[in-house]
Coordinates of C-alpha atoms in Angstrom, one line a residue:
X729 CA 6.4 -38.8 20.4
X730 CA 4.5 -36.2 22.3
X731 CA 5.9 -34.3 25.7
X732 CA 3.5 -32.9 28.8
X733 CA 4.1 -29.1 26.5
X734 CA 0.6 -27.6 27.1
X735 CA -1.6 -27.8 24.4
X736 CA -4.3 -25.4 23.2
X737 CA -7.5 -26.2 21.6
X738 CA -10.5 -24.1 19.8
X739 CA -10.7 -22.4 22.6
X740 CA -7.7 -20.5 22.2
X741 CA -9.0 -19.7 18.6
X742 CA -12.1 -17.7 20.9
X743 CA -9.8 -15.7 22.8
X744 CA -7.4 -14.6 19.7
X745 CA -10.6 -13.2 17.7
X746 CA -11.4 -11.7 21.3
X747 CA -7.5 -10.7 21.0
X748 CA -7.8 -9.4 17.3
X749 CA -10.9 -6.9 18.2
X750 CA -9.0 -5.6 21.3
X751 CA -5.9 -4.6 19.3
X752 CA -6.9 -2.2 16.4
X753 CA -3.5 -0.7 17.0
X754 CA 0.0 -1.8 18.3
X755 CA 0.1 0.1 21.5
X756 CA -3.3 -1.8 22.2
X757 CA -1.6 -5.1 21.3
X758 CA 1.0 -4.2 23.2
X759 CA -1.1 -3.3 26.5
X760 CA -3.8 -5.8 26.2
X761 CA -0.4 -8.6 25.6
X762 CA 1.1 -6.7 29.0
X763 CA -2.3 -7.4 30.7
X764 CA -2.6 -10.7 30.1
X765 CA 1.1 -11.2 31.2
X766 CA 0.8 -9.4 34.5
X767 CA -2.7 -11.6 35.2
X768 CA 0.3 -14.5 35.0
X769 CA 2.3 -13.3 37.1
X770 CA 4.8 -11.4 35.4
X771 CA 6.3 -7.9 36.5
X772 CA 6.7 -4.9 34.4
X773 CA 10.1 -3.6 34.2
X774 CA 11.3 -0.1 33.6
X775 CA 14.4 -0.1 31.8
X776 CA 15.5 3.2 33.3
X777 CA 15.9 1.6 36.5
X778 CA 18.2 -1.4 37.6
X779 CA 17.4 -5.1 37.1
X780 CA 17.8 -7.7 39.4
X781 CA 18.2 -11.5 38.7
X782 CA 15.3 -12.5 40.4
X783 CA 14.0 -15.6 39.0
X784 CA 9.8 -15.7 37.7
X785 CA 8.1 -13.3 34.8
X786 CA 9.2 -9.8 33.5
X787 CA 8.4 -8.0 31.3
X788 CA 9.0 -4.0 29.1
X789 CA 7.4 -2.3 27.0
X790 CA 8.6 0.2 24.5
X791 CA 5.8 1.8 22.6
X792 CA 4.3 -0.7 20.3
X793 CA 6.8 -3.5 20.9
X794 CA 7.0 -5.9 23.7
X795 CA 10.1 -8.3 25.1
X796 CA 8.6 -10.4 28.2
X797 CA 10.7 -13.7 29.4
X798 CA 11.1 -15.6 32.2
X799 CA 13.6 -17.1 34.6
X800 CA 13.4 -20.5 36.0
X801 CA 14.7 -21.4 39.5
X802 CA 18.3 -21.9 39.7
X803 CA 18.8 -20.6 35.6
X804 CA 22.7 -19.7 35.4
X805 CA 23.9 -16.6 33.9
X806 CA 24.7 -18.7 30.5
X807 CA 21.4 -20.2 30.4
X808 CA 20.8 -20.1 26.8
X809 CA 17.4 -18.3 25.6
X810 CA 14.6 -20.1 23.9
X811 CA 12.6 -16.9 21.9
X812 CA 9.9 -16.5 19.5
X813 CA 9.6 -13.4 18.1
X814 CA 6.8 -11.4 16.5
X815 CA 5.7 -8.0 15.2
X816 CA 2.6 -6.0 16.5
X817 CA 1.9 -3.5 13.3
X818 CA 0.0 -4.3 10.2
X819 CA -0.2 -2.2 6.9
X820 CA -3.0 0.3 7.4
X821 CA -3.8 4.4 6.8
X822 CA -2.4 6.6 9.3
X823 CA -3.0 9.9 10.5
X824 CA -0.7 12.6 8.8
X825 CA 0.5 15.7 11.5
X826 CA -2.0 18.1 9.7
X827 CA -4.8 15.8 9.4
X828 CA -8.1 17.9 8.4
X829 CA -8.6 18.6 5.1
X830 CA -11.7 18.2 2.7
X831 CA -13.1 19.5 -0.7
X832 CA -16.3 20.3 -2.4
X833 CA -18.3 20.1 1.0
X834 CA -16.9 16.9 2.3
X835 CA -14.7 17.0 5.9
X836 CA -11.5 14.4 5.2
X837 CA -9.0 13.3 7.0
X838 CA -5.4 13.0 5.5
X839 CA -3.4 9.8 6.2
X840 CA -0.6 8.2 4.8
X841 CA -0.6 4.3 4.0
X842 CA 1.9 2.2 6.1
X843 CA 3.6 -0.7 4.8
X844 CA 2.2 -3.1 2.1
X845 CA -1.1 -2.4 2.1
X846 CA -3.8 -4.1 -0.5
X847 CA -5.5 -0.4 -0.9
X848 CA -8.8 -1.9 -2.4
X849 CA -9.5 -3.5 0.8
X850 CA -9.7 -0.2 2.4
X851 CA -12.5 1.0 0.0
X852 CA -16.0 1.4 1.0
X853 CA -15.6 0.0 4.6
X854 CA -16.7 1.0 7.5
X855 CA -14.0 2.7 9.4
X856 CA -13.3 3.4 13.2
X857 CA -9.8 5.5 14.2
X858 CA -7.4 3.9 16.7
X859 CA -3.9 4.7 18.4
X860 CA -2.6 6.6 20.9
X861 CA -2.1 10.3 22.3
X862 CA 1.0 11.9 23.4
X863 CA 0.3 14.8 26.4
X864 CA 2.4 17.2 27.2
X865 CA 3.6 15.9 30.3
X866 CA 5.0 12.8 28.1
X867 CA 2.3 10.6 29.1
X868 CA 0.4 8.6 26.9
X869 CA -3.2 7.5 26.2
X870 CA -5.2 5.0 24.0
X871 CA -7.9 6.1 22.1
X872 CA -10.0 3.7 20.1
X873 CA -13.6 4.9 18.3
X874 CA -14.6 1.4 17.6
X875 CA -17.5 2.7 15.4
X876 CA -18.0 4.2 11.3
X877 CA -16.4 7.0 11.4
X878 CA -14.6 6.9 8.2
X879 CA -14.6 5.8 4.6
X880 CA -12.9 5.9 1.7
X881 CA -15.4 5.6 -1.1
X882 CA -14.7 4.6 -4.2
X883 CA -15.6 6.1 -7.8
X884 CA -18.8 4.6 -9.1
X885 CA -18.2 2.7 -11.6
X886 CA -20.5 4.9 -13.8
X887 CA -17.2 7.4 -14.1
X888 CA -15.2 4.8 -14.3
X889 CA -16.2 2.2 -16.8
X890 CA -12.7 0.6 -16.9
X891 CA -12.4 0.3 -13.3
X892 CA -13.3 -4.0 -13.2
X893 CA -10.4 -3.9 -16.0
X894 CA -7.8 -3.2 -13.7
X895 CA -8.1 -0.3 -10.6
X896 CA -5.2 1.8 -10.0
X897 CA -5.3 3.9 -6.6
X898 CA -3.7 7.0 -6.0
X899 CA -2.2 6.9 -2.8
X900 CA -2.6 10.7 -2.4
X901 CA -5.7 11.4 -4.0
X902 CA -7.6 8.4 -3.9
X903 CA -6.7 7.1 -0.5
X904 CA -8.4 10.2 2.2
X905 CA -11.6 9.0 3.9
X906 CA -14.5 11.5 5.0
X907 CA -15.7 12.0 8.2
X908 CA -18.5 14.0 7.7
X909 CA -20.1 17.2 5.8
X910 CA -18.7 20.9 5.8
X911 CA -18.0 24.0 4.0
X912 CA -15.1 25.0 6.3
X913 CA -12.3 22.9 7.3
X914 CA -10.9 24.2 10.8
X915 CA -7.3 23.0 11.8
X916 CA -7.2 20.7 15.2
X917 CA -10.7 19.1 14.7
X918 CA -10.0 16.0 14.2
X919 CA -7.8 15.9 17.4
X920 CA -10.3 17.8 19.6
X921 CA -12.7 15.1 18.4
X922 CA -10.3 12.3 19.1
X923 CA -9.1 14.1 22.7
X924 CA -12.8 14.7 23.2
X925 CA -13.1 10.1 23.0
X926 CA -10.1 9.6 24.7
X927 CA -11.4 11.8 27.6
X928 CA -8.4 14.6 27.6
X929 CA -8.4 17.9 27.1
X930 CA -7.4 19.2 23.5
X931 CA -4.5 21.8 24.8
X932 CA -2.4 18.5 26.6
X933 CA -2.5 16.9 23.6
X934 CA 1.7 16.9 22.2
X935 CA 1.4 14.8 19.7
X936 CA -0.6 11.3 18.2
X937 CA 0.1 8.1 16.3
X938 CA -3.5 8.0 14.9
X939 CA -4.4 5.1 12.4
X940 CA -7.9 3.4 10.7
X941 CA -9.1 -0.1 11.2
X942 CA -12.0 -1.6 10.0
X943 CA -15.1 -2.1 13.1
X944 CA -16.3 -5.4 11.5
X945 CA -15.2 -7.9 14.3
X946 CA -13.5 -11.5 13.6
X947 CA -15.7 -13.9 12.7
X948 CA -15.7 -18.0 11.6
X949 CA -16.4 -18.6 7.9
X950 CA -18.0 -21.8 6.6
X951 CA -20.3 -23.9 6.6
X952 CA -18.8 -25.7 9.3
X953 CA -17.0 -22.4 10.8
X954 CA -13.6 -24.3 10.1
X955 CA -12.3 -20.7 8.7
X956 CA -11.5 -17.4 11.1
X957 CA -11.7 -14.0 9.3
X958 CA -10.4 -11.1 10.8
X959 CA -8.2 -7.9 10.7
X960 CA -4.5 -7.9 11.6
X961 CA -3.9 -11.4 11.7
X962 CA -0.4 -10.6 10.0
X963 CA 0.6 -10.7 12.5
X964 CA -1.0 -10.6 15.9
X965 CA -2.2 -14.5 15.1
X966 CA 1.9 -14.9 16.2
X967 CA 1.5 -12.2 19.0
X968 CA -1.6 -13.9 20.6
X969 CA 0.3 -17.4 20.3
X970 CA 3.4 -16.0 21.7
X971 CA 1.5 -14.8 24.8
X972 CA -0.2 -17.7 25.5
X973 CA 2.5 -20.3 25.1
X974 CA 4.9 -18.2 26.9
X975 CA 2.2 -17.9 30.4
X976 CA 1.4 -21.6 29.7
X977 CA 5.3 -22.9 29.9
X978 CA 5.9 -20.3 32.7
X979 CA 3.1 -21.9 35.0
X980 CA 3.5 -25.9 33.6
X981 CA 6.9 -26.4 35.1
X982 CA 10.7 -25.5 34.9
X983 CA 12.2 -25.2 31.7
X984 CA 15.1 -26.2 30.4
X985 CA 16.0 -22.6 28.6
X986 CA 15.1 -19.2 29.5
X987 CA 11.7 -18.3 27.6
X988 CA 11.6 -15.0 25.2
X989 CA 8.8 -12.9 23.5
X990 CA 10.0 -10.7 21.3
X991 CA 7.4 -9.1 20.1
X992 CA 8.3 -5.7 17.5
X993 CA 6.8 -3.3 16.1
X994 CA 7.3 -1.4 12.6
X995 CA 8.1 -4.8 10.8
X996 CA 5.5 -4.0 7.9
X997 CA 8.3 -0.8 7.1
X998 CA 11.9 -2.4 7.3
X999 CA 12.0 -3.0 11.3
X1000 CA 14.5 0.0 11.5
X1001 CA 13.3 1.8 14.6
X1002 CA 14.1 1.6 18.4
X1003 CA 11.1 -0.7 18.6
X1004 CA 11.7 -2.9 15.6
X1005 CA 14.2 -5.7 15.0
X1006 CA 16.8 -3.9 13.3
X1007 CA 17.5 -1.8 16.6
X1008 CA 19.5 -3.1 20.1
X1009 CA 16.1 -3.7 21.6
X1010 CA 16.0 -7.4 22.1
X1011 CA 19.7 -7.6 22.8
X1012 CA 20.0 -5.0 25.2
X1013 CA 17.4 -7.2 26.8
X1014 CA 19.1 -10.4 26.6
X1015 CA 22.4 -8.8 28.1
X1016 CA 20.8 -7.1 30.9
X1017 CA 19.3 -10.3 32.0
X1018 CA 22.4 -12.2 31.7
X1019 CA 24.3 -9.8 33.6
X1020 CA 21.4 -9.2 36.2
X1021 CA 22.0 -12.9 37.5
X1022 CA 25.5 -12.2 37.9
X1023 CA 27.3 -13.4 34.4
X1024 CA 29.9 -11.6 32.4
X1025 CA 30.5 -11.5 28.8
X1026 CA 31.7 -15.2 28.4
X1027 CA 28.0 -16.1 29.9
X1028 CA 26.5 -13.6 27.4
X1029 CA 28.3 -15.6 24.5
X1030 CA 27.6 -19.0 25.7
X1031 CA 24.0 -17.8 26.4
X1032 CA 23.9 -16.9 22.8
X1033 CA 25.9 -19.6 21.3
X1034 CA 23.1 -22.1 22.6
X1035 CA 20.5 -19.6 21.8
X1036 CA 17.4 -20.4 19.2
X1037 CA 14.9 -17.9 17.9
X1038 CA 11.4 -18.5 16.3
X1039 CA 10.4 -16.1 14.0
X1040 CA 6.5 -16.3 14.1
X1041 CA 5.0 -15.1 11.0
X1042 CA 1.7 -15.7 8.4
X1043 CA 3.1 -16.8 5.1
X1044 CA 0.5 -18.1 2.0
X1045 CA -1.7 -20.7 2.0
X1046 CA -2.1 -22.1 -1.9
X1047 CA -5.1 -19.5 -3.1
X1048 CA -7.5 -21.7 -5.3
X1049 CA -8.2 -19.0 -7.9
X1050 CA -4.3 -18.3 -8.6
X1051 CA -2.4 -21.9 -7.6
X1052 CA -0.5 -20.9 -10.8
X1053 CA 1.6 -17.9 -8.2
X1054 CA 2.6 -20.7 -6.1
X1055 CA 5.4 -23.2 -6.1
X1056 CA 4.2 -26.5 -7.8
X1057 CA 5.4 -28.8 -5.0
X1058 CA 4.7 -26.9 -2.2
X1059 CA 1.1 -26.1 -1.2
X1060 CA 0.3 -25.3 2.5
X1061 CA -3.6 -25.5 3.3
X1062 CA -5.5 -23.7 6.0
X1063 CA -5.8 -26.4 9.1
X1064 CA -3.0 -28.0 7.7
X1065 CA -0.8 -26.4 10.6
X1066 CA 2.3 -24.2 11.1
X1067 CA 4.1 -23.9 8.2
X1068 CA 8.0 -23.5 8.1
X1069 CA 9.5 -21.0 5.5
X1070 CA 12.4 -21.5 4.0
X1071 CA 14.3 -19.4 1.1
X1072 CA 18.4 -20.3 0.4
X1073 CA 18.3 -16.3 -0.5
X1074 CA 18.0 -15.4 2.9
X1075 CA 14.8 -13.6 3.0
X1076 CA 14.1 -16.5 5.5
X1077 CA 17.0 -17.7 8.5
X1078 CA 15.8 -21.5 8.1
X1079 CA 18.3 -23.7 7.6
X1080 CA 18.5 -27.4 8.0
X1081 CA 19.1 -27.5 11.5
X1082 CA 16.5 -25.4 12.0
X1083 CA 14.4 -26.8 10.6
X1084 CA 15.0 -30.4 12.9
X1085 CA 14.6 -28.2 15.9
X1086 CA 11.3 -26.6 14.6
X1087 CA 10.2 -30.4 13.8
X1088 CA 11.1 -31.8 16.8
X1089 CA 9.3 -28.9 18.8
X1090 CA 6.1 -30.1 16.4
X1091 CA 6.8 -33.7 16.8
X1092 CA 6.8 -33.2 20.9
X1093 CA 3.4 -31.0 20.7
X1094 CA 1.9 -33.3 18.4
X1095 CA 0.6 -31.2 15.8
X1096 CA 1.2 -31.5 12.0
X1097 CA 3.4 -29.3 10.1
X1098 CA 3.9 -27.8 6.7
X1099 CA 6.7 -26.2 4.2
X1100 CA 6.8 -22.8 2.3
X1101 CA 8.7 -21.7 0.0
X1102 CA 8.3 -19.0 -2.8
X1103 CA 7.6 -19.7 -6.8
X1104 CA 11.0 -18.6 -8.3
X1105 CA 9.5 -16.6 -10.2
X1106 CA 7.8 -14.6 -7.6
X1107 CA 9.8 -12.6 -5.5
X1108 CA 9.6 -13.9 -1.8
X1109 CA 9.1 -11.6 1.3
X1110 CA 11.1 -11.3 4.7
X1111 CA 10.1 -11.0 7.9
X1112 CA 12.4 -10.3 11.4
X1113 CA 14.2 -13.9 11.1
X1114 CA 17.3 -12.5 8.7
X1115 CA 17.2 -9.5 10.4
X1116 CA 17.5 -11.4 14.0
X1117 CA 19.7 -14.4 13.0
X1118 CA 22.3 -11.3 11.6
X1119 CA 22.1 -9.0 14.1
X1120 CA 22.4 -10.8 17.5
X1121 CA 24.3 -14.0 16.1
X1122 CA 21.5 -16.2 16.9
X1123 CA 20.3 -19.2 14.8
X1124 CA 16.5 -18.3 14.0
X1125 CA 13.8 -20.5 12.1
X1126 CA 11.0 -18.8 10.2
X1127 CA 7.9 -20.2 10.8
X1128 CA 4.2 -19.3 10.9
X1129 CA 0.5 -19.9 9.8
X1130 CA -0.9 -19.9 6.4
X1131 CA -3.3 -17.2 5.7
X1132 CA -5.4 -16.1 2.3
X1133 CA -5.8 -12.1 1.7
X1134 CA -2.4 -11.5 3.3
X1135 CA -2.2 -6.8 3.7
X1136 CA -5.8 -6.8 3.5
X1137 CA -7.9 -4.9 5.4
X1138 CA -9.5 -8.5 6.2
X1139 CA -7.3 -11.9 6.1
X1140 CA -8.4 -15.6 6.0
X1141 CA -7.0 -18.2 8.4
X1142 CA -8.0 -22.0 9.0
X1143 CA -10.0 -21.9 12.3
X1144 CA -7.3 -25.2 13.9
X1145 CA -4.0 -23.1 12.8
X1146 CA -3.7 -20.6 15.5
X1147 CA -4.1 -23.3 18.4
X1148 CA -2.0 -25.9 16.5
X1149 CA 1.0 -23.0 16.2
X1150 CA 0.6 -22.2 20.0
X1151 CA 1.2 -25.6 20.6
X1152 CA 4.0 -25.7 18.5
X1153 CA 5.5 -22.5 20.0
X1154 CA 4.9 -23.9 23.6
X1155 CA 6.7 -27.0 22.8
X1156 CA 9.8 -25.2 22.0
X1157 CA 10.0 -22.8 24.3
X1158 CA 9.1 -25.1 27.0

């Protein structure tokens, strides 16, 4: 059984890798996501001021998260919410607040790693700095020097015979790219230099959330380019998808729920920040638009009651070199399509009725789907579904695409998955 749902193709493959390059950073996900959504039609909102129930596209953004829905024709206050929900940060290097260091004639820049990062990834790569700029008149501005500018070189292996034994990085010592040559190491260079690219002068610059990314662009991988490798697919692949399925369901008709993207930042740390799941963000959210078209707390409960939440995430595809790591009986493939996750310890909200409403959304948008779960012998991860289902009383189902190289600098994805989880996503929100 298949449903009018709009459906994407390879094309929408083109525009995420377009996506992917755009976004070094989760403000840029964020603003390049808000870009898109206002070319559909949707309205930014200021959560500051008051909301009305007006029916179409809206949208706010908080930093580097993002919660955009939209309200059909006629939707009562206890119109219950379809959502998917997704995070816009990957594990990286980021700035530190005293950034300029350096030793023995090299200039370096001190960072800190963020979340899981694989740190050999980040070794002997070619570099470009990314984020954003507070001013001193609590304004912001993006800066991205898509260009070498840093790397992190590693040890030859000369003075370090061992090191094809088994590497160990030091986060502190191993981890600080150069920049460049110099006796002298002057506090605030790095941020004139960056102030200097993001066209601002050095003295309104307040403060910065500065990270690394890698300047080699996405690319398909093959010899029949069925493979997409890129950076931060974990998890702007779910981002992208989100976007597009929620503009595509807002345009194709009237649906039945109230369409949510929920897209968070900070995930790859715990989600516990104002922007990340653990926090009131999406709630508040939810509650202001049920109230906004004139419901009470009974419609807020029924809204939730009837509520379903998608939480869009990469999980692993069965790596050929180490099939032993995964489960025996269940091995997702790349172009095998969205994959649903499932762990009874909770590190994933998929139950069984979840999973019929997550097949069912497949079934209607025709595309195939897969199952994950972890070795039990390997400890499984967690993404924003427990965290979601917990928090806001809403039954979530943790789904995704199967990548290789998962918290690498560079990740591995089939080059059919991304359009076939867009799809997917579509079909249930619509």
């Amino acid at each position: 059984m298949t449903s009018s749902a709009p459906r994407f193709d390879r094309g929408h493959t083109d525009d995420l890798m377009a996506f992917l390059a755009e976004s070094p950073s989760p403000y840029h996900a964020v603003a390049n996501a808000a870009d898109r959504l206002e070319k559909a039609g949707f309205r930014q909102l200021d959560e500051t001021a008051a909301w009305d129930g007006a029916a179409g596209g809206a949208f706010i953004v908080r930093g580097g998260a993002l919660i955009a829905w939209y309200v059909p024709e006629g939707a009562e206050a206890h119109t219950p919410f379809r959502i998917v929900g997704a995070h816009t940060d990957s594990p990286n290097l980021r700035v530190k607040p005293r950034p300029d260091m350096g030793a023995h004639g090299w200039r370096q820049v001190a960072v800190e790693t963020y979340g899981g990062t694989l740190l050999n990834t980040w070794l002997d790569r070619d570099l470009g700095l990314s984020g954003r700029l507070t001013l001193r008149d609590g304004g912001h501005r993006l800066v991205n020097v898509d260009r070498p500018l840093l790397r992190v070189p590693q040890l030859a292996i000369h003075l370090d015979r061992a090191a094809n034994d088994g590497l160990k990085l030091d986060r502190q010592r191993h981890m600080q790219p150069i920049w460049g040559l110099g006796e002298n190491v002057r506090e605030g260079d790095l941020i004139d230099f960056v102030a200097g690219e993001a066209e601002v002068d050095a003295g309104e610059v307040a403060g910065w959330d500065l990270m690394v990314h890698s300047v080699e662009p996405p690319a398909y991988l093959g010899r029949d380019r069925e493979l997409v490798a890129g950076p931060r697919m974990d998890n702007l692949v779910s981002v992208h998808a989100g976007v597009a399925a929620l503009t595509a369901v807002a345009t194709a008709g009237k649906p039945a729920y109230i369409p949510v993207l929920a897209a968070f930042d900070h995930e790859e740390n715990g989600s516990e920040a104002d922007t990340g799941a653990q926090g009131p963000l999406l709630g508040t959210v939810l509650e202001r638009s049920v109230y906004a078209r004139g419901g009470g707390f009974e419609d807020r409960a029924r809204a939730f009651a009837g509520t379903v939440c998608l939480s869009s995430d990469t999980g692993h595809a069965v790596h050929p070199n180490y099939a032993e790591r995964h489960d025996p009986t269940h091995h997702p493939r790349a172009n095998g399509g969205p994959i649903l996750k499932v762990n009874v310890n909770q590190r994933y909200a998929t139950d069984g009725g979840g999973r019929a409403v997550f097949a069912a959304a497949c079934e209607r948008a025709g595309v195939p789907w897969q199952t994950f779960v972890s070795n039990n012998d390997m400890p499984c991860g967690t993404t924003i579904g427990p965290i979601t289902a917990a928090r806001h009383g809403i039954r979530t189902v943790d789904i995704g695409i199967a990548i290789l190289s998962m918290h690498s600098a560079r990740e591995l994805c089939g080059a059919d998955d991304p359009h076939l989880l867009a799809s997917a996503v579509a079909a249930f929100l619509g």
